[in-house]
Coordinates of C-alpha atoms in Angstrom, one line a residue:
Chain A
M1 CA 43.0 28.1 103.8
F2 CA 45.5 30.4 106.2
T3 CA 48.4 29.7 103.7
A4 CA 46.2 30.6 100.5
C5 CA 45.1 34.0 102.3
F6 CA 49.3 34.7 103.1
R7 CA 49.8 34.2 99.6
T8 CA 47.5 36.7 98.3
L9 CA 48.9 39.2 100.6
K10 CA 52.2 38.5 99.5
I11 CA 51.2 39.1 96.1
S12 CA 49.4 42.0 96.5
N13 CA 52.3 43.1 98.5
K14 CA 54.5 42.7 95.5
Y15 CA 52.5 44.8 93.3
G16 CA 52.0 47.4 95.9
L17 CA 48.3 47.1 96.7
L18 CA 49.2 46.1 100.3
A19 CA 48.2 50.2 101.2
R20 CA 44.4 49.0 100.1
Y21 CA 44.4 47.6 103.6
E22 CA 45.4 50.3 105.6
S23 CA 42.7 52.1 107.9
T24 CA 44.0 55.2 110.0
L25 CA 42.4 56.7 112.7
V26 CA 43.3 60.5 113.4
I27 CA 42.3 61.8 116.4
A28 CA 41.2 65.0 116.1
E29 CA 43.0 67.9 118.2
H30 CA 40.4 70.7 118.9
N31 CA 39.0 73.0 121.5
N32 CA 35.4 72.3 121.1
E33 CA 35.2 75.5 118.8
T34 CA 37.6 74.9 116.2
L35 CA 40.0 72.2 115.1
L36 CA 43.7 72.8 115.7
P37 CA 45.8 73.1 112.2
I38 CA 48.0 70.1 113.3
T39 CA 45.3 67.7 112.8
C40 CA 45.2 68.7 109.4
N41 CA 48.9 67.9 108.9
A42 CA 48.1 64.4 110.9
L43 CA 45.6 63.9 108.0
S44 CA 48.2 64.5 105.3
A45 CA 50.5 62.0 107.1
A46 CA 47.5 59.5 107.0
K47 CA 46.6 60.0 103.5
K48 CA 50.5 59.1 102.6
I49 CA 50.1 55.8 104.5
G50 CA 47.3 55.3 102.2
G51 CA 43.9 53.4 102.5
D52 CA 40.7 54.7 104.3
V53 CA 41.0 57.6 107.0
T54 CA 38.5 57.9 109.6
V55 CA 38.4 61.1 112.2
L56 CA 37.7 60.7 115.9
V57 CA 36.5 63.9 117.6
A58 CA 35.7 63.7 121.0
G59 CA 34.9 66.6 123.1
N60 CA 31.7 68.3 124.9
K61 CA 29.8 70.1 122.3
C62 CA 31.9 69.3 119.6
D63 CA 29.4 69.1 116.9
K64 CA 31.1 72.1 115.0
V65 CA 34.5 70.7 115.1
A66 CA 32.7 67.6 113.6
Q67 CA 31.3 69.0 110.6
S68 CA 34.2 71.0 109.4
V69 CA 36.6 68.2 109.9
S70 CA 33.9 65.8 107.5
K71 CA 35.0 68.5 104.8
A72 CA 38.3 67.6 104.7
N73 CA 39.8 66.5 101.4
G74 CA 40.7 62.2 101.9
V75 CA 38.5 61.7 105.0
S76 CA 35.9 59.0 104.8
K77 CA 34.2 59.0 108.1
V78 CA 34.1 61.0 111.0
L79 CA 33.1 59.3 114.5
V80 CA 31.8 61.8 117.2
A81 CA 32.0 61.4 120.8
D82 CA 30.2 64.2 122.9
N83 CA 30.3 63.8 126.4
D84 CA 31.0 65.4 129.8
A85 CA 33.9 63.3 130.5
F86 CA 35.9 64.6 127.8
K87 CA 36.4 68.0 129.7
G88 CA 39.9 68.7 129.5
F89 CA 40.4 66.2 127.1
L90 CA 42.1 63.9 129.8
P91 CA 43.8 60.6 128.3
E92 CA 42.6 58.9 131.1
A93 CA 38.9 59.3 129.5
L94 CA 40.1 59.5 125.8
T95 CA 41.9 56.3 126.1
P96 CA 39.0 53.7 126.9
L97 CA 37.0 55.4 124.0
I98 CA 40.0 55.1 121.6
I99 CA 40.4 51.3 122.5
A100 CA 36.6 50.9 122.3
T101 CA 36.8 52.6 119.0
Q102 CA 39.8 50.2 117.8
N103 CA 38.0 47.4 118.6
Q104 CA 35.0 48.1 116.6
H105 CA 36.9 49.1 113.6
K106 CA 40.3 47.1 113.6
F107 CA 42.4 50.2 112.0
T108 CA 46.0 49.5 111.3
H109 CA 47.4 52.9 112.2
I110 CA 46.5 55.4 115.1
L111 CA 47.6 59.2 114.5
A112 CA 47.7 62.4 116.2
G113 CA 49.4 65.6 115.9
A114 CA 53.1 65.8 118.0
T115 CA 51.5 68.2 120.3
A116 CA 51.3 68.3 124.2
F117 CA 47.7 66.8 123.7
G118 CA 49.3 64.2 121.1
K119 CA 52.0 63.5 123.2
A120 CA 50.1 63.0 126.4
L121 CA 47.5 60.5 124.9
L122 CA 48.8 58.1 122.3
P123 CA 51.6 56.3 124.4
R124 CA 48.8 55.7 126.9
V125 CA 46.8 54.2 124.2
A126 CA 49.8 52.4 122.9
A127 CA 50.4 50.9 126.5
K128 CA 47.0 49.4 126.3
L129 CA 47.4 48.0 123.1
D130 CA 50.5 46.4 124.0
V131 CA 52.6 48.4 120.8
S132 CA 55.3 50.3 121.3
P133 CA 54.3 53.8 119.7
V134 CA 56.6 56.2 117.2
S135 CA 56.8 59.7 118.5
D136 CA 57.4 62.7 116.6
I137 CA 57.9 61.4 112.7
I138 CA 58.9 63.5 110.0
G139 CA 58.7 60.9 107.0
I140 CA 56.8 58.0 106.1
K141 CA 58.5 55.3 103.8
A142 CA 56.0 52.8 104.4
A143 CA 52.9 51.8 106.0
D144 CA 55.3 50.3 108.6
T145 CA 58.6 52.4 108.2
F146 CA 58.9 55.9 109.4
I147 CA 61.6 58.4 109.8
R148 CA 62.2 60.5 113.1
T149 CA 64.5 62.7 114.7
I150 CA 66.7 61.8 117.8
Y151 CA 69.5 63.3 119.9
A152 CA 68.0 66.6 119.5
G153 CA 67.6 66.8 115.6
N154 CA 71.3 65.8 115.2
A155 CA 70.2 62.2 113.7
I156 CA 67.5 60.8 111.6
Q157 CA 66.2 57.5 112.3
T158 CA 64.5 55.1 109.8
L159 CA 62.7 52.6 111.9
K160 CA 60.2 49.7 111.0
C161 CA 57.6 49.1 113.2
K162 CA 57.2 44.9 114.1
D163 CA 53.8 45.8 116.0
S164 CA 50.5 45.1 114.0
I165 CA 49.1 48.6 115.0
K166 CA 51.1 51.5 114.7
V167 CA 50.2 54.2 117.1
V168 CA 52.1 57.1 115.6
S169 CA 52.3 60.9 116.3
V170 CA 53.1 63.6 113.7
R171 CA 55.5 66.4 113.8
G172 CA 53.2 69.2 111.9
T173 CA 55.8 71.1 110.3
A174 CA 57.0 67.9 108.3
F175 CA 53.6 67.4 106.4
E176 CA 51.4 70.0 104.6
A177 CA 48.1 70.7 105.9
V178 CA 45.4 69.0 104.2
P179 CA 42.8 71.8 103.2
L180 CA 39.2 71.3 105.0
E181 CA 37.3 71.1 101.7
G182 CA 36.4 68.9 98.9
G183 CA 35.4 66.3 101.0
N184 CA 32.3 64.9 102.1
A185 CA 32.4 62.5 105.2
K186 CA 29.5 60.8 106.9
C187 CA 29.5 61.7 110.9
E188 CA 28.9 58.9 112.8
P189 CA 28.8 58.2 116.6
A190 CA 31.4 56.3 118.2
P191 CA 31.2 53.6 120.7
A192 CA 29.2 54.7 123.8
G193 CA 30.5 54.2 127.0
D194 CA 31.2 55.0 130.6
Y195 CA 34.5 57.1 129.8
K196 CA 34.3 59.2 133.0
S197 CA 37.7 58.9 134.9
S198 CA 37.4 59.0 138.8
L199 CA 41.1 59.4 139.2
V200 CA 41.7 62.5 137.8
E201 CA 39.7 65.9 137.7
F202 CA 40.0 68.9 135.0
I203 CA 40.3 72.1 137.1
K204 CA 41.4 74.9 135.0
Q205 CA 43.8 76.1 132.0
E206 CA 45.7 79.4 131.9
L207 CA 46.3 80.1 128.5
S208 CA 48.3 83.2 127.4
K209 CA 46.8 85.3 125.4
S210 CA 47.7 86.8 122.4
D211 CA 46.8 88.8 118.8
R212 CA 49.7 87.2 117.2
P213 CA 49.6 84.4 115.1
E214 CA 50.1 80.7 116.6
L215 CA 54.0 79.9 117.0
T216 CA 54.0 76.4 115.3
S217 CA 52.0 77.9 112.4
A218 CA 53.3 80.9 111.9
K219 CA 54.8 82.4 108.2
I220 CA 57.6 84.2 110.3
V221 CA 58.8 83.8 113.7
V222 CA 60.6 86.5 115.6
S223 CA 62.6 84.9 118.7
G224 CA 64.4 86.6 121.4
G225 CA 67.2 84.9 124.0
R226 CA 69.2 85.7 126.9
G227 CA 70.6 89.0 124.7
L228 CA 67.2 90.8 125.5
K229 CA 68.0 91.1 129.2
S230 CA 64.6 91.8 130.4
G231 CA 60.9 91.1 129.9
E232 CA 60.3 94.5 129.2
N233 CA 63.1 94.4 126.2
F234 CA 60.8 91.7 124.9
Q235 CA 58.6 95.0 123.7
L236 CA 61.5 95.5 121.1
L237 CA 60.4 91.8 119.4
Y238 CA 56.7 92.5 119.8
S239 CA 57.0 95.5 117.7
L240 CA 58.9 94.0 114.7
A241 CA 56.9 90.9 115.0
D242 CA 53.5 93.0 114.7
K243 CA 55.2 95.0 111.6
L244 CA 55.8 91.3 110.0
N245 CA 52.4 89.6 111.2
A246 CA 54.8 87.1 113.0
A247 CA 54.6 84.9 115.8
V248 CA 57.2 85.6 119.2
G249 CA 59.2 82.8 119.9
A250 CA 62.3 82.6 122.6
S251 CA 65.1 80.4 124.0
R252 CA 65.3 78.6 127.0
A253 CA 67.2 81.3 128.7
A254 CA 64.8 83.9 128.1
V255 CA 62.2 81.8 129.3
D256 CA 64.3 80.6 132.4
A257 CA 65.0 84.3 133.2
G258 CA 61.4 85.1 133.5
F259 CA 61.2 87.3 129.9
V260 CA 58.4 85.3 128.7
P261 CA 55.9 82.5 129.4
N262 CA 57.4 78.8 128.8
D263 CA 54.7 78.5 126.0
L264 CA 56.6 80.7 123.8
Q265 CA 60.0 78.3 124.1
V266 CA 61.4 77.2 121.1
G267 CA 63.7 74.0 121.0
Q268 CA 64.1 70.3 121.8
T269 CA 61.5 70.6 124.9
G270 CA 59.6 73.2 123.5
K271 CA 57.8 74.0 120.4
I272 CA 59.0 72.8 116.9
V273 CA 59.0 75.2 114.3
A274 CA 59.6 75.7 110.4
P275 CA 58.6 78.9 109.5
D276 CA 59.6 80.3 106.2
L277 CA 61.4 83.2 107.9
Y278 CA 63.3 82.5 111.3
I279 CA 64.4 85.8 113.0
A280 CA 66.7 85.1 116.0
V281 CA 68.0 88.2 118.0
G282 CA 70.3 87.5 121.0
I283 CA 69.9 83.7 120.6
S284 CA 73.6 81.9 120.9
G285 CA 72.0 78.9 119.2
A286 CA 72.3 75.9 121.7
I287 CA 72.2 72.7 120.2
Q288 CA 68.7 72.6 121.9
H289 CA 67.4 75.4 120.6
L290 CA 68.6 74.3 116.6
A291 CA 66.7 71.5 117.3
G292 CA 63.4 73.5 117.6
M293 CA 64.3 75.8 114.3
K294 CA 66.5 74.3 112.0
D295 CA 64.1 73.5 109.8
S296 CA 62.9 76.9 109.2
K297 CA 63.5 77.9 105.1
T298 CA 65.5 81.4 105.9
I299 CA 67.2 82.0 109.1
V300 CA 68.1 85.4 110.2
A301 CA 70.4 85.8 113.2
I302 CA 71.4 89.5 114.5
N303 CA 74.0 88.9 117.5
K304 CA 76.8 90.8 118.8
D305 CA 78.9 87.8 119.4
P306 CA 80.7 86.9 115.8
E307 CA 81.1 83.5 117.2
A308 CA 77.9 82.4 118.0
P309 CA 77.0 79.1 116.5
I310 CA 73.5 80.3 115.3
F311 CA 75.7 81.8 112.5
Q312 CA 76.8 78.5 111.7
V313 CA 73.0 78.2 110.6
A314 CA 71.7 81.3 109.5
D315 CA 71.2 82.3 106.0
Y316 CA 71.9 85.9 107.0
G317 CA 73.7 87.1 109.8
L318 CA 74.0 90.5 111.1
V319 CA 76.5 91.3 113.8
A320 CA 75.4 94.1 115.5
D321 CA 73.9 95.2 119.0
L322 CA 70.2 94.4 118.8
F323 CA 69.2 97.3 120.9
K324 CA 69.9 99.2 117.8
A325 CA 69.6 96.7 115.1
V326 CA 66.1 96.1 116.0
P327 CA 64.3 99.2 116.5
E328 CA 66.0 100.2 113.0
L329 CA 64.6 97.2 111.5
T330 CA 61.4 97.5 112.8
E331 CA 61.5 101.5 111.5
K332 CA 62.8 100.8 107.9
L333 CA 60.2 97.7 107.2
Chain B
M1 CA 53.2 58.0 153.5
A2 CA 54.0 57.6 150.1
R3 CA 56.8 55.7 148.3
A4 CA 58.4 56.9 145.2
L5 CA 59.9 55.2 142.4
V6 CA 62.3 57.3 140.0
G7 CA 63.4 56.5 136.6
V8 CA 66.8 57.4 135.6
K9 CA 68.7 57.3 132.2
R10 CA 72.0 57.1 131.4
V11 CA 72.6 59.2 128.3
I12 CA 75.4 61.1 126.6
D13 CA 75.8 64.3 127.8
Y14 CA 73.6 67.1 126.5
A15 CA 76.4 69.1 126.0
V16 CA 77.9 66.6 123.6
K17 CA 77.9 67.2 120.1
I18 CA 77.1 63.5 118.7
R19 CA 78.3 62.0 115.7
V20 CA 77.1 59.3 113.5
K21 CA 78.3 56.0 112.9
P22 CA 79.8 55.9 109.2
D23 CA 77.9 52.5 109.0
K24 CA 74.5 54.2 109.4
T25 CA 73.7 51.7 112.5
G26 CA 73.5 54.5 115.1
V27 CA 75.7 56.9 116.7
V28 CA 78.7 56.7 118.4
T29 CA 78.8 56.0 122.3
D30 CA 81.9 54.5 123.0
G31 CA 84.3 56.8 125.0
I32 CA 81.6 59.7 124.9
K33 CA 80.7 61.6 128.1
H34 CA 77.7 60.4 129.8
S35 CA 75.5 61.6 132.5
M36 CA 71.8 61.0 133.8
N37 CA 69.1 62.3 131.4
P38 CA 68.4 66.3 132.2
F39 CA 64.6 65.6 133.1
D40 CA 65.5 62.5 135.4
E41 CA 67.7 64.6 137.6
I42 CA 64.3 67.2 138.0
A43 CA 62.3 63.9 138.7
I44 CA 65.0 63.1 140.9
E45 CA 65.0 66.2 142.8
E46 CA 61.3 66.5 143.0
A47 CA 61.2 63.1 144.7
V48 CA 64.0 64.4 147.4
R49 CA 61.8 67.8 148.1
M50 CA 59.0 65.7 148.4
K51 CA 60.7 63.8 150.9
E52 CA 62.1 66.7 152.5
K53 CA 58.3 67.7 153.2
K54 CA 57.7 64.4 154.6
L55 CA 55.0 63.5 151.9
V56 CA 57.2 60.8 150.6
Q57 CA 58.8 58.3 152.9
E58 CA 61.3 56.4 150.6
I59 CA 62.7 56.8 147.1
I60 CA 64.0 54.5 145.0
A61 CA 66.0 54.9 141.9
V62 CA 65.8 52.7 139.0
S63 CA 67.7 52.6 135.5
C64 CA 67.8 49.9 133.0
G65 CA 70.8 49.6 130.6
P66 CA 74.3 48.0 130.1
A67 CA 76.8 48.0 133.7
Q68 CA 77.5 51.7 133.3
S69 CA 73.9 52.9 133.7
Q70 CA 75.1 51.9 137.8
D71 CA 76.7 55.5 137.7
V72 CA 73.5 57.5 137.3
I73 CA 72.2 55.4 140.2
R74 CA 74.9 56.4 142.5
T75 CA 74.2 60.2 141.3
A76 CA 70.5 59.3 142.2
L77 CA 71.6 58.0 145.4
A78 CA 73.9 61.0 146.2
M79 CA 71.2 63.3 145.3
G80 CA 68.9 61.7 147.8
A81 CA 67.6 58.6 146.8
D82 CA 67.2 55.7 149.4
K83 CA 68.3 52.4 147.7
G84 CA 69.0 51.5 143.8
I85 CA 67.5 48.8 141.4
H86 CA 69.5 48.2 138.6
V87 CA 68.1 46.1 135.6
E88 CA 70.7 45.3 133.2
I89 CA 70.0 45.1 129.8
S90 CA 73.5 45.4 127.4
G91 CA 74.2 44.7 123.9
P92 CA 71.7 44.4 120.7
E93 CA 69.0 43.8 123.3
Y94 CA 70.0 47.8 124.7
E95 CA 69.8 48.8 120.9
T96 CA 66.5 48.3 120.4
L97 CA 65.0 48.7 124.2
Q98 CA 62.2 51.1 123.8
P99 CA 59.9 52.9 126.1
I100 CA 57.1 50.0 125.9
H101 CA 60.1 47.9 127.4
V102 CA 61.0 50.0 130.0
S103 CA 57.6 51.2 131.5
K104 CA 56.9 47.6 131.7
I105 CA 59.7 47.1 133.8
L106 CA 59.2 50.3 136.3
A107 CA 55.2 49.4 136.1
K108 CA 56.4 45.8 137.7
L109 CA 58.9 47.1 139.8
A110 CA 56.4 49.9 141.1
Q111 CA 53.9 47.2 142.2
D112 CA 56.8 44.8 143.6
E113 CA 57.9 47.7 145.8
K114 CA 54.4 48.9 146.7
A115 CA 55.4 52.4 145.4
D116 CA 52.3 55.1 144.7
L117 CA 54.2 57.4 143.2
V118 CA 56.5 57.2 139.8
I119 CA 58.3 59.9 138.9
V120 CA 60.0 60.2 135.3
G121 CA 61.8 63.0 133.1
K122 CA 59.3 64.2 130.6
Q123 CA 61.2 62.1 127.6
A124 CA 65.3 61.1 127.6
I125 CA 67.3 63.4 125.6
D126 CA 68.8 60.3 123.2
D127 CA 65.6 59.1 121.7
D128 CA 63.5 62.5 122.3
C129 CA 60.3 59.7 122.8
N130 CA 58.8 61.2 125.7
Q131 CA 56.3 58.3 126.0
T132 CA 57.8 56.1 129.2
A133 CA 55.4 58.0 131.5
Q134 CA 52.5 57.9 129.8
M135 CA 53.0 54.0 129.2
I136 CA 53.3 53.2 132.8
G137 CA 50.1 55.2 133.7
G138 CA 48.3 53.2 131.1
L139 CA 49.9 49.7 132.2
L140 CA 49.0 50.4 135.5
D141 CA 45.7 52.2 135.1
W142 CA 47.1 55.2 137.4
P143 CA 46.5 58.8 136.3
T144 CA 49.2 60.6 134.7
G145 CA 50.2 63.9 134.9
T146 CA 52.6 64.5 132.2
F147 CA 55.1 67.6 131.6
C148 CA 54.5 69.2 135.2
S149 CA 55.9 72.0 136.3
K150 CA 54.6 72.1 139.8
V151 CA 53.4 69.2 142.0
E152 CA 51.2 70.0 145.5
K153 CA 50.2 66.8 147.7
T154 CA 47.0 68.1 149.8
N155 CA 44.5 65.7 151.5
G156 CA 46.2 62.2 149.6
E157 CA 45.8 64.1 146.2
L158 CA 48.0 65.5 144.0
N159 CA 47.4 69.1 142.6
I160 CA 49.5 69.1 139.1
T161 CA 50.2 72.3 137.1
R162 CA 51.0 70.8 133.6
E163 CA 52.7 73.0 130.5
V164 CA 50.8 72.6 128.0
D165 CA 51.1 74.3 124.6
G166 CA 48.7 77.4 124.9
G167 CA 50.1 78.1 128.8
L168 CA 49.3 75.8 131.8
E169 CA 46.8 73.4 132.8
V170 CA 45.9 72.5 136.4
L171 CA 44.7 68.9 137.3
K172 CA 43.8 66.7 140.6
M173 CA 44.6 63.2 140.5
K174 CA 44.3 60.7 143.2
M175 CA 47.2 58.4 144.0
P176 CA 48.8 56.3 143.2
A177 CA 49.8 58.2 140.1
V178 CA 52.4 58.5 137.4
L179 CA 54.1 62.2 136.8
S180 CA 56.6 63.5 134.3
A181 CA 58.8 66.5 134.8
D182 CA 59.2 69.0 132.7
L183 CA 62.2 71.8 132.8
R184 CA 60.1 74.4 135.0
L185 CA 59.6 72.0 137.9
N186 CA 62.8 72.7 139.8
E187 CA 66.1 73.4 139.8
P188 CA 68.2 69.9 140.5
R189 CA 70.7 70.4 143.4
Y190 CA 74.9 69.1 143.0
A191 CA 75.6 66.3 144.9
T192 CA 78.0 67.2 147.6
L193 CA 81.3 65.1 148.1
P194 CA 80.1 63.9 151.6
N195 CA 77.0 62.9 150.0
I196 CA 78.8 61.0 147.2
M197 CA 80.7 59.0 149.5
K198 CA 77.6 58.1 151.4
A199 CA 75.8 56.8 148.6
K200 CA 78.3 54.3 147.9
K201 CA 77.3 52.6 151.0
K202 CA 73.1 52.6 149.9
P203 CA 72.4 49.5 148.4
V204 CA 71.5 48.7 145.0
K205 CA 69.8 45.7 143.7
K206 CA 70.9 44.0 140.5
M207 CA 68.2 42.5 138.3
T208 CA 67.4 41.5 134.7
P209 CA 63.8 41.8 132.6
K210 CA 64.2 38.3 132.9
D211 CA 63.7 38.2 137.0
L212 CA 61.0 40.4 136.4
G213 CA 59.0 38.4 133.6
I214 CA 59.2 41.2 131.3
D215 CA 60.2 40.2 127.5
T216 CA 62.1 42.7 125.8
A217 CA 62.1 41.0 122.4
A218 CA 62.7 44.2 120.0
R219 CA 59.3 46.0 118.6
I220 CA 61.2 47.7 116.2
D221 CA 64.5 47.2 113.1
I222 CA 66.4 50.3 113.3
L223 CA 67.0 50.3 109.3
S224 CA 69.3 53.5 109.7
V225 CA 70.8 56.5 111.3
E226 CA 71.9 59.4 109.2
E227 CA 73.2 62.9 109.7
P228 CA 70.7 65.5 109.4
P229 CA 71.0 67.4 105.8
A230 CA 73.6 70.2 106.4
R231 CA 72.7 73.5 106.2
Q232 CA 74.3 75.7 103.4
G233 CA 76.8 78.3 104.8
G234 CA 75.3 81.7 104.8
V235 CA 76.5 85.2 105.0
I236 CA 77.0 88.1 107.6
L237 CA 75.6 91.3 106.1
P238 CA 77.2 94.8 106.5
D239 CA 73.9 96.6 107.7
I240 CA 70.2 96.9 108.3
D241 CA 69.3 98.0 104.6
T242 CA 71.1 94.9 102.9
L243 CA 69.3 92.3 105.1
I244 CA 66.1 94.1 103.9
T245 CA 66.8 94.0 100.6
K246 CA 67.8 90.2 101.2
L247 CA 64.2 89.8 102.9
K248 CA 62.5 91.5 99.7
E249 CA 64.1 89.4 97.6
G250 CA 63.4 86.4 99.3
G251 CA 59.5 87.6 99.2
H252 CA 59.7 87.5 103.1
V253 CA 58.4 91.0 103.5

């Protein structure tokens, strides 16, 4: 009997039909009001794996989010967990929910976007399942074979997972977003339980407010580095960004010097962006910064040092004093 | 008072431009400058500062890896850690060593050493995984403060400020706990020569995963490691007008 099953699997595999047995759980990232765009990128990765796609929406009064994701193309089911325990989306509360959901539905894959939320949550889930998670994938070769970058984007590793359940975080910029239309998934309650963690309490969030587009999903990003010399001078970049409807980013040097808040940092340890146009102003182009932006379609560098490494990756370089060049560029656009 | 276990990893120095091996099995590590993972320096520094504030009583620095990993343990000792544990893993076993293995080792050591605080860097700059702290938290069922930029201890509880995508977030958690250090947590100190000399006398215990009962069997197969696609060399433009023309041609403005 066992052998027969095994043979069937083997045959299916041979004809590429194994994908029918895959089932993926995507953990939705949201703020109880709207679904964050990264979830749509994760959905597209889930579709690439093949098989059924279920989305878990856990939050507090998150009905609206569940409704919107149920319309996403390719989603077959939405599980909703509405509970006070999920205030602040703490991994300590979400992990037991995900484990309960996994025990009930036996997914082959558990996915989320590789954001601060996904990175904090998924490895905890993987530890509970005793599987080795895979971080920040940029490609899917097969249901068990993933592509990711290592060494700050300076090498590309293809790895095959031996664990039975694949717990994977997805680099948003590497996968197209699935549109929130064309689908009609059923919403069902997720397994109920006492998920409140007595060990940790969410106190508050202090989010930087901005009318500009969100950094990781913006079509155009204007970034500043040490060359800006002060926080006030970043105004030059804000003016240029507003002209282009761009998001504003920064190098680590600019963040460490206190010119801008941390959440604007682009690089290995900050955000990974891949916009259509990236304008690097007063940024030398250290390895760690390039890790966060070198997949941008077009890169423009404005720097007065012709030897700056940024010029080696820039499509268009301008060797000029940014304090003259940026206002002129803003003016002429 | 708390006992802190700090995980430190030996990685290729952050300033080195890495080279991929021609046979695509990995990157060249022989004869390349290695040092302590920058985030782990921040983790050690935080533990030492907590000790200086009398919030922590003893700091144990742990590294998993080949014989050379002892160098980063000595660095941690020179920065102020009290004792070291080297869990020796080398050769092919080390090639496929994953955060799941390391977190099992650290979780076991945290229990054996009766630690009530585990601090690691938020990610290692070689594998860029960003998993170990979270997995230790999961294994021990301890609350985990990831990407910390501020840690305060009051009345036996920790107040953690975390760096999240939109800004900052504040959590309060009970001890025992696991923390992962983000860049902004502190500025690590340099080990002074007298402290480096003193560190040589501090005890370093050597063990293997087997001693701890941890199975380090490979969870992944590395199929290939390749160079990323090189970007086409660009052009230096003479002035702003040319730049605007190019941006218009590209449909960007």
